[in-house]
């Protein structure tokens, strides 16, 4: 409720006034603001954390993620790349970057990001589906089909992958295979 939010803001204001360089307090406040949907405020606080901890990937990842949700993809990608330069094994960062690039129509760089993510976590069927979507966008249908098959191999109940695989089969004229996937 509004009263609880007001009190929480007061507690954060007091904590920040007492310890303005405590990145833990600033991170907690940024997360709180994100939970309220205050993206601008959350970005402001994450930037403060980034100034205090320029070597930490988290503020740049969070800023990039928030900006992507706002549709500010160029700025989001800059921040996500900064996070990934600091932590190249950040699967979520590659995934977020790939999604932002894909929405921006940069299918080849998006594919590279999803390939990187799926190499880091090859057992994740969702990453294979994202990869397949980019391949489909690039008209590389046979490769897309292979990636959808891999996703289904990893999770046979992944109905979205089966539907998308059916679409790929349909677009390549393989109607019986498309029907089988739609029925599955």
Coordinates of N, CA and C in Angstrom, one line a residue:
X1 N 0.8 -1.2 0.0 CA 0.0 0.0 0.0 C 0.9 1.2 0.0
X2 N 0.3 2.4 -0.2 CA 1.0 3.6 -0.3 C 1.8 4.0 0.9
X3 N 1.2 3.7 2.1 CA 1.8 4.1 3.4 C 3.1 3.2 3.6
X4 N 3.0 2.0 3.2 CA 4.2 1.1 3.3 C 5.3 1.6 2.4
X5 N 4.9 2.0 1.2 CA 5.9 2.5 0.2 C 6.6 3.8 0.7
X6 N 5.7 4.6 1.3 CA 6.2 5.9 1.8 C 7.2 5.7 2.9
X7 N 6.9 4.7 3.8 CA 7.8 4.4 5.0 C 9.1 3.8 4.5
X8 N 9.0 2.9 3.5 CA 10.2 2.3 2.9 C 11.1 3.3 2.3
X9 N 10.5 4.3 1.6 CA 11.3 5.4 1.0 C 12.0 6.2 2.1
X10 N 11.3 6.4 3.2 CA 11.9 7.2 4.3 C 13.1 6.4 4.9
X11 N 12.9 5.1 5.0 CA 14.0 4.3 5.6 C 15.2 4.3 4.7
X12 N 14.9 4.1 3.3 CA 16.0 4.2 2.4 C 16.7 5.6 2.4
X13 N 15.9 6.6 2.5 CA 16.5 8.0 2.5 C 17.4 8.2 3.7
X14 N 17.0 7.7 4.8 CA 17.8 7.8 6.0 C 19.1 6.9 5.9
X15 N 19.0 5.7 5.4 CA 20.1 4.9 5.2 C 21.1 5.4 4.2
X16 N 20.6 6.0 3.1 CA 21.5 6.6 2.1 C 22.2 7.9 2.7
X17 N 21.4 8.7 3.5 CA 22.0 9.9 4.1 C 23.1 9.5 5.0
X18 N 22.9 8.4 5.8 CA 23.9 7.9 6.7 C 25.1 7.3 6.1
X19 N 24.9 6.6 4.9 CA 26.0 5.9 4.3 C 25.9 6.0 2.8
X20 N 26.2 7.2 2.3 CA 26.0 7.5 0.8 C 26.8 6.7 -0.1
X21 N 27.9 6.2 0.4 CA 28.8 5.4 -0.4 C 28.7 3.9 -0.2
X22 N 27.6 3.5 0.5 CA 27.4 2.0 0.7 C 26.6 1.4 -0.5
X23 N 27.4 0.7 -1.3 CA 26.7 0.2 -2.5 C 25.6 -0.8 -2.2
X24 N 25.7 -1.5 -1.1 CA 24.6 -2.4 -0.7 C 23.3 -1.7 -0.5
X25 N 23.3 -0.5 0.1 CA 22.1 0.2 0.4 C 21.6 0.7 -1.0
X26 N 22.5 1.3 -1.8 CA 22.1 1.8 -3.1 C 21.5 0.7 -4.0
X27 N 22.1 -0.5 -4.0 CA 21.6 -1.6 -4.7 C 20.2 -2.0 -4.2
X28 N 20.0 -2.1 -2.9 CA 18.7 -2.5 -2.4 C 17.7 -1.4 -2.8
X29 N 18.1 -0.2 -2.8 CA 17.1 0.9 -3.1 C 16.8 0.8 -4.6
X30 N 17.8 0.5 -5.5 CA 17.5 0.3 -6.9 C 16.6 -0.8 -7.1
X31 N 16.7 -1.9 -6.4 CA 15.8 -3.1 -6.6 C 14.4 -2.7 -6.1
X32 N 14.4 -2.0 -5.0 CA 13.1 -1.5 -4.5 C 12.4 -0.7 -5.5
X33 N 13.1 0.3 -6.1 CA 12.5 1.2 -7.1 C 12.1 0.4 -8.4
X34 N 12.8 -0.6 -8.8 CA 12.5 -1.5 -9.9 C 11.1 -2.2 -9.6
X35 N 11.0 -2.7 -8.3 CA 9.8 -3.4 -7.9 C 8.6 -2.5 -8.0
X36 N 8.8 -1.2 -7.8 CA 7.7 -0.3 -7.9 C 7.4 0.2 -9.3
X37 N 8.3 -0.2 -10.2 CA 8.1 0.2 -11.6 C 8.7 1.6 -11.9
X38 N 9.5 2.1 -11.0 CA 10.2 3.4 -11.1 C 11.5 3.1 -11.9
X39 N 11.4 2.9 -13.2 CA 12.6 2.6 -13.9 C 13.6 3.7 -13.9
X40 N 13.2 5.0 -14.1 CA 14.1 6.1 -14.1 C 14.9 6.2 -12.8
X41 N 14.1 6.0 -11.7 CA 14.8 6.0 -10.3 C 15.7 4.9 -10.2
X42 N 15.4 3.7 -10.6 CA 16.2 2.5 -10.5 C 17.5 2.7 -11.3
X43 N 17.4 3.2 -12.5 CA 18.6 3.5 -13.4 C 19.5 4.5 -12.7
X44 N 18.9 5.5 -12.1 CA 19.7 6.6 -11.4 C 20.5 5.9 -10.3
X45 N 19.9 5.0 -9.5 CA 20.5 4.4 -8.4 C 21.6 3.4 -8.9
X46 N 21.2 2.6 -9.9 CA 22.2 1.7 -10.5 C 23.5 2.4 -11.0
X47 N 23.2 3.6 -11.6 CA 24.4 4.4 -12.0 C 25.3 4.8 -10.9
X48 N 24.7 5.1 -9.8 CA 25.5 5.5 -8.6 C 26.3 4.2 -8.1
X49 N 25.7 3.1 -8.2 CA 26.4 1.8 -7.8 C 27.6 1.6 -8.8
X50 N 27.3 1.9 -10.1 CA 28.3 1.7 -11.1 C 29.5 2.7 -10.9
X51 N 29.2 3.9 -10.4 CA 30.3 4.8 -10.1 C 31.1 4.3 -8.9
X52 N 30.5 3.7 -7.9 CA 31.2 3.2 -6.8 C 31.9 1.9 -7.1
X53 N 31.4 1.1 -8.0 CA 31.9 -0.2 -8.3 C 32.1 -0.4 -9.8
X54 N 33.0 0.4 -10.5 CA 33.1 0.3 -11.9 C 33.5 -1.0 -12.4
X55 N 34.1 -1.8 -11.6 CA 34.6 -3.2 -12.0 C 33.5 -4.2 -11.8
X56 N 32.3 -3.9 -11.3 CA 31.2 -4.8 -11.1 C 30.3 -4.8 -12.3
X57 N 29.9 -6.0 -12.8 CA 29.0 -6.1 -14.0 C 27.6 -5.8 -13.6
X58 N 27.2 -6.0 -12.4 CA 25.8 -6.0 -12.1 C 25.1 -4.6 -12.4
X59 N 25.6 -3.5 -12.0 CA 24.9 -2.2 -12.3 C 24.7 -2.1 -13.8
X60 N 25.7 -2.4 -14.6 CA 25.6 -2.2 -16.1 C 24.5 -3.2 -16.7
X61 N 24.5 -4.4 -16.1 CA 23.5 -5.4 -16.6 C 22.1 -4.9 -16.2
X62 N 21.9 -4.5 -15.0 CA 20.6 -4.0 -14.6 C 20.2 -2.8 -15.4
X63 N 21.1 -1.8 -15.6 CA 20.7 -0.7 -16.4 C 20.3 -1.1 -17.8
X64 N 21.1 -2.0 -18.4 CA 20.8 -2.5 -19.8 C 19.5 -3.2 -19.8
X65 N 19.2 -4.0 -18.8 CA 17.9 -4.7 -18.8 C 16.7 -3.7 -18.7
X66 N 16.9 -2.8 -17.8 CA 15.8 -1.8 -17.7 C 15.6 -1.0 -19.0
X67 N 16.7 -0.5 -19.5 CA 16.6 0.3 -20.8 C 16.0 -0.6 -21.9
X68 N 16.3 -1.8 -22.0 CA 15.7 -2.7 -23.0 C 14.2 -2.8 -22.8
X69 N 13.8 -2.9 -21.6 CA 12.3 -3.0 -21.3 C 11.6 -1.7 -21.7
X70 N 12.4 -0.6 -21.6 CA 11.8 0.7 -22.0 C 11.9 0.9 -23.6
X71 N 12.6 0.1 -24.2 CA 12.7 0.2 -25.7 C 13.9 1.1 -26.1
X72 N 14.7 1.4 -25.2 CA 15.9 2.2 -25.5 C 17.1 1.2 -25.8
X73 N 17.0 0.6 -27.0 CA 17.8 -0.5 -27.2 C 19.3 -0.2 -27.5
X74 N 19.6 0.9 -28.1 CA 21.0 1.3 -28.4 C 21.7 1.5 -27.0
X75 N 21.1 2.3 -26.2 CA 21.7 2.5 -24.8 C 21.7 1.2 -24.0
X76 N 20.7 0.4 -24.1 CA 20.6 -0.9 -23.4 C 21.8 -1.7 -23.8
X77 N 22.0 -1.8 -25.1 CA 23.1 -2.7 -25.7 C 24.5 -2.2 -25.2
X78 N 24.7 -0.9 -25.1 CA 25.9 -0.3 -24.7 C 26.2 -0.8 -23.2
X79 N 25.2 -0.7 -22.4 CA 25.3 -1.1 -21.0 C 25.5 -2.6 -20.9
X80 N 24.7 -3.4 -21.6 CA 24.9 -4.9 -21.6 C 26.3 -5.3 -22.1
X81 N 26.8 -4.6 -23.1 CA 28.1 -5.0 -23.5 C 29.2 -4.6 -22.5
X82 N 29.0 -3.6 -21.7 CA 29.9 -3.2 -20.7 C 29.8 -4.3 -19.6
X83 N 28.6 -4.8 -19.2 CA 28.5 -5.8 -18.3 C 29.2 -7.1 -18.7
X84 N 29.0 -7.4 -20.0 CA 29.6 -8.6 -20.6 C 31.1 -8.5 -20.7
X85 N 31.7 -7.3 -20.9 CA 33.1 -7.1 -20.9 C 33.7 -7.5 -19.5
X86 N 32.9 -7.1 -18.5 CA 33.4 -7.4 -17.1 C 33.1 -8.8 -16.7
X87 N 32.0 -9.5 -17.2 CA 31.7 -10.8 -16.9 C 31.3 -11.6 -18.2
X88 N 32.2 -12.1 -18.9 CA 31.9 -12.7 -20.2 C 31.1 -14.0 -20.1
X89 N 31.0 -14.6 -18.9 CA 30.3 -15.8 -18.7 C 28.9 -15.6 -18.3
X90 N 28.4 -14.3 -18.3 CA 27.1 -13.9 -17.8 C 26.0 -14.3 -18.9
X91 N 25.5 -15.5 -18.7 CA 24.5 -16.1 -19.7 C 23.3 -15.1 -19.8
X92 N 22.8 -14.6 -18.7 CA 21.6 -13.7 -18.8 C 22.0 -12.5 -19.6
X93 N 23.2 -12.0 -19.5 CA 23.6 -10.8 -20.2 C 23.6 -11.1 -21.7
X94 N 24.1 -12.2 -22.1 CA 24.1 -12.6 -23.6 C 22.7 -12.7 -24.1
X95 N 21.9 -13.4 -23.2 CA 20.5 -13.5 -23.6 C 19.8 -12.2 -23.7
X96 N 19.9 -11.3 -22.8 CA 19.3 -10.0 -22.8 C 19.8 -9.2 -24.0
X97 N 21.1 -9.2 -24.2 CA 21.7 -8.6 -25.4 C 21.1 -9.1 -26.7
X98 N 21.0 -10.4 -26.8 CA 20.5 -11.0 -28.0 C 19.0 -10.6 -28.2
X99 N 18.2 -10.6 -27.2 CA 16.9 -10.2 -27.3 C 16.8 -8.7 -27.8
X100 N 17.6 -7.8 -27.2 CA 17.6 -6.4 -27.6 C 18.0 -6.3 -29.0
X101 N 19.1 -7.0 -29.4 CA 19.5 -6.9 -30.8 C 18.5 -7.4 -31.8
X102 N 17.8 -8.5 -31.4 CA 16.8 -9.1 -32.2 C 15.6 -8.1 -32.4
X103 N 15.2 -7.5 -31.4 CA 14.1 -6.5 -31.5 C 14.5 -5.4 -32.4
X104 N 15.8 -5.0 -32.3 CA 16.3 -3.9 -33.1 C 16.5 -4.3 -34.6
X105 N 16.3 -5.6 -34.9 CA 16.5 -6.1 -36.3 C 17.9 -6.4 -36.6
X106 N 18.8 -6.4 -35.6 CA 20.2 -6.8 -35.8 C 20.3 -8.3 -35.6
X107 N 19.8 -9.1 -36.6 CA 19.6 -10.5 -36.4 C 21.0 -11.3 -36.3
X108 N 22.0 -10.9 -37.1 CA 23.2 -11.6 -37.0 C 24.0 -11.4 -35.7
X109 N 24.1 -10.2 -35.2 CA 24.7 -10.0 -33.9 C 23.8 -10.7 -32.8
X110 N 22.5 -10.6 -32.9 CA 21.7 -11.3 -32.0 C 21.9 -12.8 -31.9
X111 N 22.1 -13.4 -33.1 CA 22.4 -14.8 -33.2 C 23.7 -15.1 -32.5
X112 N 24.7 -14.3 -32.8 CA 26.0 -14.5 -32.1 C 25.9 -14.4 -30.6
X113 N 25.0 -13.5 -30.1 CA 24.8 -13.5 -28.6 C 24.1 -14.7 -28.1
X114 N 23.1 -15.2 -28.8 CA 22.4 -16.4 -28.4 C 23.3 -17.7 -28.5
X115 N 24.1 -17.7 -29.6 CA 25.1 -18.8 -29.7 C 26.0 -18.8 -28.5
X116 N 26.5 -17.7 -28.1 CA 27.4 -17.6 -27.0 C 26.7 -18.1 -25.7
X117 N 25.4 -17.6 -25.5 CA 24.7 -18.1 -24.3 C 24.4 -19.6 -24.3
X118 N 24.1 -20.1 -25.5 CA 23.8 -21.5 -25.5 C 25.0 -22.4 -25.4
X119 N 26.2 -21.8 -25.8 CA 27.4 -22.6 -25.6 C 27.8 -22.6 -24.1
X120 N 27.4 -21.5 -23.4 CA 27.7 -21.5 -21.9 C 26.7 -22.3 -21.1
X121 N 25.5 -22.5 -21.6 CA 24.5 -23.3 -21.0 C 23.7 -24.1 -22.0
X122 N 24.4 -25.2 -22.5 CA 23.9 -25.9 -23.7 C 22.6 -26.7 -23.3
X123 N 22.3 -26.9 -22.0 CA 21.2 -27.7 -21.6 C 19.9 -26.8 -21.5
X124 N 20.0 -25.6 -21.8 CA 18.8 -24.7 -21.7 C 18.1 -24.6 -23.0
X125 N 16.9 -25.2 -23.1 CA 16.1 -25.2 -24.4 C 15.7 -23.8 -24.8
X126 N 15.5 -22.9 -23.9 CA 15.0 -21.6 -24.3 C 16.1 -20.9 -25.1
X127 N 17.3 -21.0 -24.7 CA 18.4 -20.4 -25.5 C 18.5 -21.0 -26.9
X128 N 18.2 -22.2 -27.1 CA 18.2 -22.8 -28.4 C 17.0 -22.3 -29.2
X129 N 15.9 -22.0 -28.6 CA 14.7 -21.5 -29.3 C 15.1 -20.0 -29.8
X130 N 15.7 -19.2 -28.9 CA 16.0 -17.9 -29.3 C 17.0 -17.9 -30.5
X131 N 17.9 -18.8 -30.4 CA 18.9 -19.0 -31.5 C 18.2 -19.4 -32.8
X132 N 17.2 -20.3 -32.7 CA 16.4 -20.7 -33.8 C 15.6 -19.6 -34.4
X133 N 15.1 -18.7 -33.5 CA 14.3 -17.6 -34.0 C 15.1 -16.6 -34.9
X134 N 16.4 -16.4 -34.4 CA 17.3 -15.5 -35.2 C 17.6 -16.2 -36.5
X135 N 17.9 -17.5 -36.5 CA 18.2 -18.2 -37.7 C 17.0 -18.1 -38.7
X136 N 15.8 -18.2 -38.2 CA 14.7 -18.1 -39.0 C 14.5 -16.7 -39.6
X137 N 14.8 -15.7 -38.8 CA 14.8 -14.3 -39.3 C 15.8 -14.1 -40.4
X138 N 16.9 -14.8 -40.3 CA 18.0 -14.7 -41.3 C 17.7 -15.7 -42.5
X139 N 16.5 -16.3 -42.5 CA 16.1 -17.2 -43.6 C 17.0 -18.4 -43.7
X140 N 17.6 -18.8 -42.6 CA 18.5 -20.0 -42.5 C 17.6 -21.1 -41.8
X141 N 16.6 -21.5 -42.6 CA 15.6 -22.4 -42.1 C 16.1 -23.8 -41.6
X142 N 17.0 -24.4 -42.3 CA 17.5 -25.7 -41.9 C 18.2 -25.6 -40.6
X143 N 19.0 -24.6 -40.4 CA 19.7 -24.4 -39.1 C 18.7 -24.1 -38.0
X144 N 17.7 -23.3 -38.3 CA 16.6 -23.0 -37.3 C 16.0 -24.3 -36.9
X145 N 15.6 -25.2 -37.9 CA 15.0 -26.5 -37.6 C 15.9 -27.3 -36.7
X146 N 17.2 -27.3 -36.9 CA 18.1 -28.1 -36.1 C 18.1 -27.6 -34.6
X147 N 18.0 -26.2 -34.5 CA 18.0 -25.6 -33.2 C 16.7 -25.9 -32.4
X148 N 15.6 -25.8 -33.2 CA 14.3 -26.2 -32.6 C 14.3 -27.7 -32.1
X149 N 14.8 -28.5 -33.0 CA 14.9 -29.9 -32.6 C 15.7 -30.1 -31.4
X150 N 16.8 -29.4 -31.2 CA 17.7 -29.5 -30.0 C 16.9 -29.1 -28.8
X151 N 16.1 -28.0 -28.9 CA 15.3 -27.5 -27.8 C 14.3 -28.6 -27.4
X152 N 13.7 -29.2 -28.4 CA 12.7 -30.3 -28.1 C 13.3 -31.5 -27.5
X153 N 14.5 -31.8 -28.0 CA 15.3 -32.9 -27.4 C 15.6 -32.7 -25.9
X154 N 15.9 -31.4 -25.6 CA 16.2 -31.1 -24.2 C 14.9 -31.0 -23.3
X155 N 13.8 -30.6 -24.0 CA 12.5 -30.6 -23.3 C 11.4 -31.0 -24.2
X156 N 11.1 -32.3 -24.3 CA 10.0 -32.7 -25.2 C 8.7 -32.1 -25.0
X157 N 8.4 -31.6 -23.8 CA 7.1 -30.9 -23.6 C 7.1 -29.4 -23.9
X158 N 8.1 -28.9 -24.5 CA 8.2 -27.5 -24.9 C 7.3 -27.2 -26.1
X159 N 6.1 -27.0 -25.8 CA 5.1 -26.8 -26.9 C 5.4 -25.6 -27.8
X160 N 5.9 -24.5 -27.2 CA 6.2 -23.4 -28.1 C 7.3 -23.7 -29.1
X161 N 8.3 -24.5 -28.7 CA 9.3 -24.9 -29.7 C 8.7 -25.8 -30.8
X162 N 7.8 -26.7 -30.4 CA 7.2 -27.6 -31.4 C 6.3 -26.7 -32.4
X163 N 5.6 -25.8 -31.9 CA 4.8 -24.9 -32.8 C 5.7 -24.1 -33.7
X164 N 6.8 -23.6 -33.2 CA 7.8 -22.8 -34.0 C 8.5 -23.8 -35.0
X165 N 8.8 -25.0 -34.6 CA 9.3 -25.9 -35.5 C 8.3 -26.3 -36.6
X166 N 7.1 -26.4 -36.3 CA 6.1 -26.6 -37.3 C 6.0 -25.5 -38.3
X167 N 6.1 -24.3 -37.8 CA 6.2 -23.1 -38.7 C 7.3 -23.2 -39.6
X168 N 8.5 -23.6 -39.1 CA 9.7 -23.7 -40.0 C 9.5 -24.7 -41.1
X169 N 8.9 -25.9 -40.6 CA 8.6 -26.9 -41.6 C 7.6 -26.4 -42.7
X170 N 6.6 -25.8 -42.2 CA 5.6 -25.2 -43.1 C 6.2 -24.3 -44.1
X171 N 7.1 -23.4 -43.7 CA 7.7 -22.4 -44.6 C 8.7 -23.0 -45.5
X172 N 9.1 -24.2 -45.3 CA 10.0 -24.9 -46.2 C 9.3 -26.0 -47.0
X173 N 7.9 -26.0 -46.9 CA 7.1 -26.9 -47.7 C 7.0 -28.3 -47.2
X174 N 7.5 -28.5 -46.0 CA 7.5 -29.8 -45.4 C 6.2 -30.0 -44.5
X175 N 5.0 -30.0 -45.2 CA 3.7 -29.9 -44.6 C 3.5 -31.1 -43.6
X176 N 3.7 -32.3 -44.1 CA 3.5 -33.5 -43.1 C 4.2 -33.3 -41.8
X177 N 5.5 -32.9 -41.9 CA 6.3 -32.7 -40.7 C 5.8 -31.6 -39.8
X178 N 5.3 -30.5 -40.5 CA 4.7 -29.4 -39.8 C 3.4 -29.9 -39.0
X179 N 2.6 -30.6 -39.7 CA 1.4 -31.1 -39.1 C 1.7 -32.0 -37.8
X180 N 2.7 -32.8 -38.0 CA 3.1 -33.7 -36.9 C 3.6 -32.9 -35.7
X181 N 4.3 -31.8 -35.9 CA 4.8 -30.9 -34.8 C 3.6 -30.2 -34.2
X182 N 2.7 -29.7 -35.0 CA 1.5 -29.0 -34.5 C 0.7 -29.9 -33.6
X183 N 0.5 -31.2 -34.1 CA -0.3 -32.2 -33.3 C 0.4 -32.5 -32.0
X184 N 1.7 -32.6 -32.1 CA 2.5 -33.0 -30.9 C 2.3 -31.9 -29.8

